[in-house]
Coordinates of C-alpha atoms and ligand atoms in Angstrom, one line a residue:
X1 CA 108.5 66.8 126.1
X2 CA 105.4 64.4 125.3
X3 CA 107.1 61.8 122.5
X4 CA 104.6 62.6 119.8
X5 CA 107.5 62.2 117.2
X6 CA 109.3 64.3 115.7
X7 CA 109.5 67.9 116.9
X8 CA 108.9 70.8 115.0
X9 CA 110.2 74.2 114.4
X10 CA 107.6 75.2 117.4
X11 CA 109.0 72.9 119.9
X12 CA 112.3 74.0 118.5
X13 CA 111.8 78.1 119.3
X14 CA 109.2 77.3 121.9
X15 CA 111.9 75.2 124.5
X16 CA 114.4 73.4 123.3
X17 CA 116.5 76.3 121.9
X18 CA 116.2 78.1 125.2
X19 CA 116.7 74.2 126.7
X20 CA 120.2 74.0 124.6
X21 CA 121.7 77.7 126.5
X22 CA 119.9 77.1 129.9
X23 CA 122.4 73.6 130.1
X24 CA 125.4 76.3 130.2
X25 CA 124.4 78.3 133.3
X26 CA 122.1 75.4 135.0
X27 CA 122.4 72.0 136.4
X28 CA 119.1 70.2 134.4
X29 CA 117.0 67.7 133.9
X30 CA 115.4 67.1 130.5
X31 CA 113.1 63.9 129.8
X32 CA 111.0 62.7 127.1
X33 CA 107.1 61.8 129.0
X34 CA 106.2 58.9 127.7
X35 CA 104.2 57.9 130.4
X36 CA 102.5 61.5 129.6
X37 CA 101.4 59.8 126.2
X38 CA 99.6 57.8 127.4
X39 CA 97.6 60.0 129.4
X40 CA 95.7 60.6 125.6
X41 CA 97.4 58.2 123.9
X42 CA 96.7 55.2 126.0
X43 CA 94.7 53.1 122.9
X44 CA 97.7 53.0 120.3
X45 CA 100.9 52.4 121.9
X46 CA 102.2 51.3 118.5
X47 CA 105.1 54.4 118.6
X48 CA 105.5 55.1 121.6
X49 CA 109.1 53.6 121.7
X50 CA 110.2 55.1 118.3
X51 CA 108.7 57.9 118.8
X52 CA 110.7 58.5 122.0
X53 CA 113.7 58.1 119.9
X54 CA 112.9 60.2 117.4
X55 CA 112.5 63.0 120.5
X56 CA 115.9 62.0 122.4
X57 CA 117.4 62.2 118.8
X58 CA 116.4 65.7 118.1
X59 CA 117.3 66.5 122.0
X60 CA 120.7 65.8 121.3
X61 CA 120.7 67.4 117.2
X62 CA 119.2 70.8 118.7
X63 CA 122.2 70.6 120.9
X64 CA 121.8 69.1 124.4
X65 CA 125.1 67.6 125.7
X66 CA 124.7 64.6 127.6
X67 CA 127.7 65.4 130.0
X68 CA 126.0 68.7 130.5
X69 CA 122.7 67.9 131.5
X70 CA 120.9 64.5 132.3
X71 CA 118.8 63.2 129.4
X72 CA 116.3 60.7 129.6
X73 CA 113.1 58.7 129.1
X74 CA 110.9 59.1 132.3
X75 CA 109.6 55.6 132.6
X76 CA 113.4 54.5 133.2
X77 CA 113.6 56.4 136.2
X78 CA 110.3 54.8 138.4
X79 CA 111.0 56.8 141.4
X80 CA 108.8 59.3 139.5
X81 CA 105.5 56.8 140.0
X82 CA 105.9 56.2 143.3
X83 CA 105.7 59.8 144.1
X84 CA 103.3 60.8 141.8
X85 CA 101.2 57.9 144.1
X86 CA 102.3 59.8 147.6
X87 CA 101.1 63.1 146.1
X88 CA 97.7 61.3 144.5
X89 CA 96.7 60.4 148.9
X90 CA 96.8 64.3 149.7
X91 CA 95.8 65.8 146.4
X92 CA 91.8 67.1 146.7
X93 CA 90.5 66.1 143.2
X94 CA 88.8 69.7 142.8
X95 CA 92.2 70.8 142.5
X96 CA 93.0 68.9 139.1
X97 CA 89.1 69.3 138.2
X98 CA 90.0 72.8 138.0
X99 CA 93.4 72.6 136.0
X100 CA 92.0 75.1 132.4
X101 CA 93.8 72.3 130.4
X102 CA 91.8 69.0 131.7
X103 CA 88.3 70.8 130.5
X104 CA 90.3 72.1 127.3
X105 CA 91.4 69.4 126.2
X106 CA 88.3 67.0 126.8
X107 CA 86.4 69.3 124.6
X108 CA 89.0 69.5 122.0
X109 CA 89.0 65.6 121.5
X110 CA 85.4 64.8 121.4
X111 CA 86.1 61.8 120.1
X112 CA 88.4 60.5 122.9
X113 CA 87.3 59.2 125.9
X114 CA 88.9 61.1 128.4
X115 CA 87.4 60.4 131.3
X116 CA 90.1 58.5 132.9
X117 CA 92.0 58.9 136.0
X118 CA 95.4 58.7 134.4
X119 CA 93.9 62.0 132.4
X120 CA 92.6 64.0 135.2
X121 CA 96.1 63.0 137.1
X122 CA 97.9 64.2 134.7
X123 CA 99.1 67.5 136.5
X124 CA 99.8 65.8 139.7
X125 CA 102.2 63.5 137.4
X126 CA 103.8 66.4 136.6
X127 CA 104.2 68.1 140.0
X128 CA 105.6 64.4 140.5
X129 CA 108.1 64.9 137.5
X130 CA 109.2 68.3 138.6
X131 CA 109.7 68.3 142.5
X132 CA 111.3 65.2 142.3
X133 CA 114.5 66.5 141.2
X134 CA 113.8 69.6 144.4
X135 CA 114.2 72.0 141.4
X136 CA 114.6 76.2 141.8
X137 CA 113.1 76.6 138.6
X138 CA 111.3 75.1 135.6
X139 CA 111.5 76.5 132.4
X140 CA 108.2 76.7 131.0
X141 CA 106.1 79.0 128.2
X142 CA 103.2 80.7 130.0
X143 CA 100.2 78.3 129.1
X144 CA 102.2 76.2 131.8
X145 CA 101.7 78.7 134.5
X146 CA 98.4 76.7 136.0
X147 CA 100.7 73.5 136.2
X148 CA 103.2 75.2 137.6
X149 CA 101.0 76.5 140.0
X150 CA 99.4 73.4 141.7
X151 CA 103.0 72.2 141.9
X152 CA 103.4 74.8 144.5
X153 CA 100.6 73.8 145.9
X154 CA 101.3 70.0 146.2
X155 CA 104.7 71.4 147.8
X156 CA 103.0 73.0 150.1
X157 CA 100.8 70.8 151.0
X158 CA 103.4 67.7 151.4
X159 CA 105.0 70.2 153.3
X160 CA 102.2 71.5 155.7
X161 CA 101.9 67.4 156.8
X162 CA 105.7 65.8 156.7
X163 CA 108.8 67.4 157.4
X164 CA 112.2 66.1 158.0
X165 CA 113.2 67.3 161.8
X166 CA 111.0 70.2 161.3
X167 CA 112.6 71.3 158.0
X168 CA 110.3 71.2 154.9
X169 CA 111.4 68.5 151.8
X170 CA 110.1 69.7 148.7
X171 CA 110.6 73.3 147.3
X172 CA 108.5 75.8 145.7
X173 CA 109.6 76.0 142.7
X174 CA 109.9 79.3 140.0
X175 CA 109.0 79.4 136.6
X176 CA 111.3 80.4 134.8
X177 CA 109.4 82.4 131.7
X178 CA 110.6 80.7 128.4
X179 CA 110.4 83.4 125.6
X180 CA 108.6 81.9 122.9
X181 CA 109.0 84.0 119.5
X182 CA 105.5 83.6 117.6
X183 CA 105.6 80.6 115.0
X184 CA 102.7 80.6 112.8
X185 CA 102.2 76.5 111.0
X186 CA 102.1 77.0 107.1
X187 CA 98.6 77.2 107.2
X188 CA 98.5 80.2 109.1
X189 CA 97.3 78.3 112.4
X190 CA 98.8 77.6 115.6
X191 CA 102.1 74.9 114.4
X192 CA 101.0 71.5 115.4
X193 CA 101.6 68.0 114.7
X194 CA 97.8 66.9 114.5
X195 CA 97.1 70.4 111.8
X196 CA 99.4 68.8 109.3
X197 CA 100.9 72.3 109.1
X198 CA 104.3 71.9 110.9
X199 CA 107.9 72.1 109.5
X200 CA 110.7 69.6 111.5
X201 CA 113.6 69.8 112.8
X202 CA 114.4 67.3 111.1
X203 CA 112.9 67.8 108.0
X204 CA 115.7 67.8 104.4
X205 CA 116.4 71.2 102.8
X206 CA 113.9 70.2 99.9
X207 CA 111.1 69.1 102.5
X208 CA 111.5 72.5 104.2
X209 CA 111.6 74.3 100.7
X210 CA 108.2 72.5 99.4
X211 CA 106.7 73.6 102.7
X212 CA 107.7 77.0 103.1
X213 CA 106.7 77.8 99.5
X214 CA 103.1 75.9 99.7
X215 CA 102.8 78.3 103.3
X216 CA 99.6 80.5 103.1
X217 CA 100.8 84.0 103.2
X218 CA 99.2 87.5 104.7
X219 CA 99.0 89.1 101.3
X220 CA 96.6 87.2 98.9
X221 CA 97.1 89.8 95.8
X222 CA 100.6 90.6 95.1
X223 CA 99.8 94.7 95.4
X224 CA 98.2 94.3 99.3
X225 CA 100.1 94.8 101.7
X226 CA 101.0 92.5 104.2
X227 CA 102.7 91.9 108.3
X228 CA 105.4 89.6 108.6
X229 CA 103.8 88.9 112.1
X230 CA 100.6 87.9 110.7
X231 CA 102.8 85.6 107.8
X232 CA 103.9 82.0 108.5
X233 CA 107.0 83.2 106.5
X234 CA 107.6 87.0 108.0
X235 CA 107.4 84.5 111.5
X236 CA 110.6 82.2 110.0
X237 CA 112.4 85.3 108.7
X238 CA 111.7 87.1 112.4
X239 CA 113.7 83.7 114.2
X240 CA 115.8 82.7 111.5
X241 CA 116.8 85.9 109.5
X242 CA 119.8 88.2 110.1
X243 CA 118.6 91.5 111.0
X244 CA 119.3 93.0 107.6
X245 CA 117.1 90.2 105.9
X246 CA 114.8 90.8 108.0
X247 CA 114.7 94.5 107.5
X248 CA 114.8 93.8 104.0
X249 CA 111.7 91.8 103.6
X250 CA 109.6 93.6 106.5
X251 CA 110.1 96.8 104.2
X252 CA 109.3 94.7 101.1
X253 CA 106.2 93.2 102.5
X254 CA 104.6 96.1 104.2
X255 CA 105.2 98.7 101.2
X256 CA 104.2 95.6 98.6
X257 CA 107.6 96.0 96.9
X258 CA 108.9 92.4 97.5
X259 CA 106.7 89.7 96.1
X260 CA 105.9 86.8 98.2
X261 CA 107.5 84.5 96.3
X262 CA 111.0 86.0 96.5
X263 CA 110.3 86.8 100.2
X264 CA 110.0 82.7 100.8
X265 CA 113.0 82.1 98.8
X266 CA 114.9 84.0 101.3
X267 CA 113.4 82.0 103.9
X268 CA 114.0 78.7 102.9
X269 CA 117.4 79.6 102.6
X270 CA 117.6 81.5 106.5
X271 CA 115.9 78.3 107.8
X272 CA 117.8 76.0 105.8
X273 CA 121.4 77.4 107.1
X274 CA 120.6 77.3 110.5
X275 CA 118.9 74.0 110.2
X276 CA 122.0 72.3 108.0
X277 CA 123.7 71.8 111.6
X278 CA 121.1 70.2 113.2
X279 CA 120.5 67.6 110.9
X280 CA 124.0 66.6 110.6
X281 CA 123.9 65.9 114.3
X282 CA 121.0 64.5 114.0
X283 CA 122.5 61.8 110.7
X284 CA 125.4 61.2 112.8
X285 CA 124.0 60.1 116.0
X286 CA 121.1 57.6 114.3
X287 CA 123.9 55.7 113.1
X288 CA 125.4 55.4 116.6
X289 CA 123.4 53.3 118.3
X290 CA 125.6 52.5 120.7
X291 CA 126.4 56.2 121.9
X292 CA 122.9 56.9 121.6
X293 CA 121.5 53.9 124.2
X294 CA 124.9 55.1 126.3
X295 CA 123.4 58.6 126.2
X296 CA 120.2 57.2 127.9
X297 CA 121.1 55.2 130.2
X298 CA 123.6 57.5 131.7
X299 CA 120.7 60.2 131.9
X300 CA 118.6 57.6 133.3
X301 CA 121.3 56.7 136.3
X302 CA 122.2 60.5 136.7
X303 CA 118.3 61.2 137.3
X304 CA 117.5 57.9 139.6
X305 CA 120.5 59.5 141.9
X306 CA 118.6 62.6 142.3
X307 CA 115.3 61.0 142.5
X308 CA 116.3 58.4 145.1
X309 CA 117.7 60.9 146.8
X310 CA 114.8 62.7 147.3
X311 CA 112.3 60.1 147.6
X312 CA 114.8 59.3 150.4
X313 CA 114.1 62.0 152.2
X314 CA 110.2 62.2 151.3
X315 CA 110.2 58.3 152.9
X316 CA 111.7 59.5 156.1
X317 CA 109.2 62.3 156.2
X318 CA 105.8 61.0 155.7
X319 CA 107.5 57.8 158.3
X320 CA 107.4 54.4 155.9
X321 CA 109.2 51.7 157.6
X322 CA 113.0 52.1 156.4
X323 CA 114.6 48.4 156.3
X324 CA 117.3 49.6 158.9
X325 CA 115.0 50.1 161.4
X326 CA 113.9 47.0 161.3
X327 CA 117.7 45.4 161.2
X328 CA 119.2 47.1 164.4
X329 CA 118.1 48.2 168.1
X330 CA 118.0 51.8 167.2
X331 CA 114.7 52.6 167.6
X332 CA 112.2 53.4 165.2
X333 CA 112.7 57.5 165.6
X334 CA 116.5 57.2 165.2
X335 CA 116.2 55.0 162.3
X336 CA 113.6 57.0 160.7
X337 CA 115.6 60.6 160.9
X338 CA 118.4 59.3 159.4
X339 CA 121.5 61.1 159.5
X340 CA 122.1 63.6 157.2
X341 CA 125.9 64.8 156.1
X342 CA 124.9 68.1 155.2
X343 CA 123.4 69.0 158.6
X344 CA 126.1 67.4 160.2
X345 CA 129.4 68.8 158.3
X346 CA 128.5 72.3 157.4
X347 CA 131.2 73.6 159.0
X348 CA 134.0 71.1 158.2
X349 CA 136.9 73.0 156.2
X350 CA 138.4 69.8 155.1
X351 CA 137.8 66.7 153.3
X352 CA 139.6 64.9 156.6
X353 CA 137.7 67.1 159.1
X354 CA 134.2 66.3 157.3
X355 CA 134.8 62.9 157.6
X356 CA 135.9 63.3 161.6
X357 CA 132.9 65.0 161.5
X358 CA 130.6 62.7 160.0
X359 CA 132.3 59.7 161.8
X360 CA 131.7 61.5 165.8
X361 CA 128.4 62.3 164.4
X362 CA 127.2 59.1 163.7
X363 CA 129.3 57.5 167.0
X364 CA 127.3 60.3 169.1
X365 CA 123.9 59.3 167.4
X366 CA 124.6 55.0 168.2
X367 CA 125.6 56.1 171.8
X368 CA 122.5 57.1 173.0
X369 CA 121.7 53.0 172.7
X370 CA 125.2 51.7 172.3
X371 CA 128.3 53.4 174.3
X372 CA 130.7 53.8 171.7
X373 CA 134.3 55.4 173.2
X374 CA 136.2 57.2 170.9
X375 CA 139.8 56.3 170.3
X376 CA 141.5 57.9 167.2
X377 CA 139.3 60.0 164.6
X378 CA 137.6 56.9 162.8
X379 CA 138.6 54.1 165.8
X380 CA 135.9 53.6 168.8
X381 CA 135.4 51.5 171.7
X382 CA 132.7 49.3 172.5
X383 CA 131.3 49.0 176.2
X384 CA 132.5 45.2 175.8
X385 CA 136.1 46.4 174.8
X386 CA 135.7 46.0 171.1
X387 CA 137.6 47.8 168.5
X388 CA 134.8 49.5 166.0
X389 CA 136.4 51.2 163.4
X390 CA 134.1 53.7 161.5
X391 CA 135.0 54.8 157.9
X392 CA 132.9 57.0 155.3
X393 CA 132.6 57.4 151.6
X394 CA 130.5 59.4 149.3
X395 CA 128.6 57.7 146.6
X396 CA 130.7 57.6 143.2
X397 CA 129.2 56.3 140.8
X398 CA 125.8 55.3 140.7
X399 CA 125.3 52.7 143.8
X400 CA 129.1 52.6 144.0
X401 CA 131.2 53.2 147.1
X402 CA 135.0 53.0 147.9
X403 CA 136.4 53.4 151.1
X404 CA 140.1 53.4 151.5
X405 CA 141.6 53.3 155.6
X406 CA 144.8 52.1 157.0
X407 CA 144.9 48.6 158.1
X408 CA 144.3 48.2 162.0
X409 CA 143.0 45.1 163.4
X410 CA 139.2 45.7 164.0
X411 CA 136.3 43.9 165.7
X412 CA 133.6 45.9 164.1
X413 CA 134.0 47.3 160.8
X414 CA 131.3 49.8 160.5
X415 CA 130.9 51.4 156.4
X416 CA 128.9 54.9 156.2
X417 CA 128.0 54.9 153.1
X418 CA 126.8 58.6 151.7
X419 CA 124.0 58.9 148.9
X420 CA 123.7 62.0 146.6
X421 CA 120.7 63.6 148.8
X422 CA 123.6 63.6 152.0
X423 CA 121.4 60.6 153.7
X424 CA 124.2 57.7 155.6
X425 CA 123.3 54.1 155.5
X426 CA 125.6 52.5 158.2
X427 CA 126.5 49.1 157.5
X428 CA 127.7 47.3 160.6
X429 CA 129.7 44.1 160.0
X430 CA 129.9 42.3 163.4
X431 CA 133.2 40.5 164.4
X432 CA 132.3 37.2 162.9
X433 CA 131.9 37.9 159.2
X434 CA 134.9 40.6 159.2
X435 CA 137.0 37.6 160.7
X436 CA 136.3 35.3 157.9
X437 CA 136.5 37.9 155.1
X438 CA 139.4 40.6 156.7
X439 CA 141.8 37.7 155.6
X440 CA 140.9 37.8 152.1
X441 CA 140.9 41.8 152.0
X442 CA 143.9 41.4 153.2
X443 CA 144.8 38.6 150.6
X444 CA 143.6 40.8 147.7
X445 CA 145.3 44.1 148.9
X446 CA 148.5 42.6 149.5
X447 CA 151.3 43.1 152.5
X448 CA 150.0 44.2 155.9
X449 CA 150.3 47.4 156.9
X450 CA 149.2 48.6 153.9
X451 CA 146.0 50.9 153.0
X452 CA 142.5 48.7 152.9
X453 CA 140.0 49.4 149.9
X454 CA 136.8 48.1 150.0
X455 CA 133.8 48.3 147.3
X456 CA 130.6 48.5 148.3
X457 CA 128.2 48.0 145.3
X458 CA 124.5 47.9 145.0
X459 CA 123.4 44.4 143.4
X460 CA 121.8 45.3 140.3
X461 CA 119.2 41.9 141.0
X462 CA 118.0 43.9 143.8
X463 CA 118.3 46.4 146.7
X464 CA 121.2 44.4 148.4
X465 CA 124.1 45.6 148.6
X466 CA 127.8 44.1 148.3
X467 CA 131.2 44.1 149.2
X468 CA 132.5 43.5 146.4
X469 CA 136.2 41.7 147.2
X470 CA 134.2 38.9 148.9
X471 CA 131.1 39.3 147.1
X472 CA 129.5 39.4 151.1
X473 CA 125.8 40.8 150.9
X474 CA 125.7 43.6 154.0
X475 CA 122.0 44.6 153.6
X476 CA 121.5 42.9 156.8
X477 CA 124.0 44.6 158.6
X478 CA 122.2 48.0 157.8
X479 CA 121.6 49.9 160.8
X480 CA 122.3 46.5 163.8
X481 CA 123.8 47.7 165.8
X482 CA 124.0 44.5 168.1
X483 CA 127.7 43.9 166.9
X484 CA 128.5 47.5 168.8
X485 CA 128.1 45.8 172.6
Ligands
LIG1 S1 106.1 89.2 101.7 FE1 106.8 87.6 103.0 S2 106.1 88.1 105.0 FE2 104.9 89.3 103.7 S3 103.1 88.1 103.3 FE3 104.5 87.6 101.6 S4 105.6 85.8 102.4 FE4 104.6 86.7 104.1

């Protein structure tokens, strides 16, 4: 949803009431596009940040539920730029030159300059925005179809030239058909912010009771006949009404025995009820500041683990230079593939036979250049006689790792760290360094013999990545293998 302030009853019916029920039976994503804005917007940025408030806000009043569903503002999560930059190198520019809505809309706003590349990217931004999260559907009102299209298209085409060990990366994604009751704006036109004609969301009871009773109607006399279809009002009584009401005034308005007047007092008090909710919400939560910036930024870290995940993976595939390759003696190929859990364990039953799984896995992979000997389930021999012991945990929170293993004295601690997407990073701390910190793990756990936790965090300065009991940066272990001799 662009962040053009805030919504109205037509983005209300139009998405985010089907938005609010989809959260129940799907896992989604739902963002405010403020880098969208500027697509049109891009010469008065003065509301861009309130107004993307104002959208979150009414997100959350309509109903979303942040633990259901991730909620955020896209320019928090950048991972959505840099593919929107991978798609823009394959993209042929008749395909967005054709997009119905780029010649649309530059004849609609003659007096905008539109002839920009952010504008005619606009749709590959999008296909950015949605394949990102490898979604199976996007729920979108039919004007979208065209959009929705050329995202298909992008996906195939990313996929026609990249591929992860044969296997395509991005999927085709569904739409998934929003229905859109018809919501006329009081003037009788299509509802939109820049006719003037819109009821909010947000709007008080008395705001919504001015507008619905200054609405243009379908009957001008009081003894024509009219169509609740055709009526700004019939179209609130048709979403918001009970089905007697409804009846009621339908009857009353096609035979000319109700008078428009008395017809719009039943609506303001159909839309008022069912709005009364809403705005409570919405009261509540713009006096929490706190929960509301809590609400955003947990959005923003859920959707940056899905979107790293996948930009992973779309790395790998079109064959950037990944910083372990450059670390260890694995060559380039090896490094490149990665390892991914979910190929590897599909057929583990258990949690303890995944990880045995994961751990031969990765010990089979580092053999073809480094002869690893396996000893127990997570212990290995070097071909110099070292003792490598090999432990895995998945990701828990964002860029947070624990892994727990019984004490055992160790050369070569080796960490296989799992992301969301099922990629391993293998961090190999070489005799040395585990030497001079295994003491202090040790000091910090307690009595030998005892279980060993370590934390590995990522560094929120920057890429590197920690261990946190010793505060010992093991970026540079990624993937060197030269301690595995
Ligand atoms: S009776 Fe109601 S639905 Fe019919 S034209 Fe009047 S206001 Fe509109």
């Amino acid at each position: 949803m662009r962040p053009t302030g805030k919504l109205h009853l037509g983005n209300y019916v139009g998405a985010l009431q089907n938005w609010v029920k989809l959260q129940h039976s799907h896992d989604c994503f739902f963002f405010v596009a403020d880098w969208h804005a500027l697509t049109t917007d891009y010469d008065d940025t003065s509301r861009l940040a309130d107004n993307s408030l104002e959208v979150i806000l009414d997100f959350l009043a309509a109903g979303l539920d942040p633990e259901k569903c991730a909620i955020f503002v896209q320019s928090h999560v950048r991972e959505h730029a840099e593919l929107h930059l991978l798609f823009s190198m394959i993209t042929p520019l008749g395909w967005l030159e054709r997009v119905p809505t780029y010649k649309e809309q530059q004849q609609q706003m003659p007096n905008k300059d539109l002839h920009m590349y952010g504008f005619l990217g606009y749709p590959l931004l999008q296909a950015a925005d949605i394949l990102i999260y490898r979604p199976d559907f996007v729920p979108v009102g039919e004007d979208q179809s065209a959009h929705i299209e050329l995202t298909r298209e992008v996906a195939r085409r990313f996929n026609q030239f990249y591929q992860l060990k044969g296997k395509p990366v991005l999927p085709e994604p569904q739409i998934l058909l929003t229905p859109a009751p018809k919501l006329l704006g009081t003037d009788k036109r299509k509802m939109s912010k820049s006719y003037d004609n819109s009821i909010l969301m947000s709007d008080e009871a008395p705001v919504v009771e001015q507008k619905i009773k200054n609405s243009v109607t379908d009957r001008p006399k009081l003894s024509d006949r009219g169509s609740p279809d055709r009526c700004p009002v019939g179209n609130l009584h048709q979403i918001f009404s009970d089905s007697q009401r409804l009846a009621h005034i339908t009857e009353g308005c096609t035979q000319a025995s109700i008078t428009c007047v008395e017809c719009k007092a039943l609506a303001v008090e159909s839309v008022n009820s069912h709005l009364a909710p809403i705005r409570e919400r919405r009261h509540a939560l713009a006096q929490n500041s706190g929960k509301l910036r809590q609400t955003i930024q947990q959005g923003a870290q859920k959707a940056t683990a899905a979107a790293e995940a996948t930009m992973t993976a779309v790395r790998d595939a079109i064959g950037l230079l990944r910083l372990g390759a450059v670390a260890g003696l694995a060559s380039k190929e090896e490094a490149a593939a990665g390892l991914r859990v979910p190929d590897l364990a599909a057929s583990a039953g258990s949690d303890k036979e995944r990880r045995e799984i994961i751990t031969k896995s990765w010990a089979e992979q580092v053999s073809k250049t480094h002869l690893l000997k396996q000893d127990k389930p997570d212990t290995f021999i070097s071909r110099k006689g070292r003792k490598v012991g090999v432990h895995t945990a998945q990701e828990r929170e964002h860029g947070s790792w624990e892994f727990s293993f019984p004490e055992r004295s160790l050369n070569v601690l080796v960490l296989l760290a799992e992301d969301p997407g099922g990629f391993l990073s293998d961090y190999v701390i070489p005799p040395k360094i585990l030497q001079e910190h295994w003491k202090q793990f040790e000091r910090e756990q307690g009595e030998r013999g005892t279980t060993v936790r370590i934390k590995l965090k990522k560094d929120t300065g920057g890429p590197s990545i920690l261990l946190e009991q010793s505060n010992l940066p093991v970026q540079q272990y990624l993937g060197d293998y030269s301690a595995l001799q």
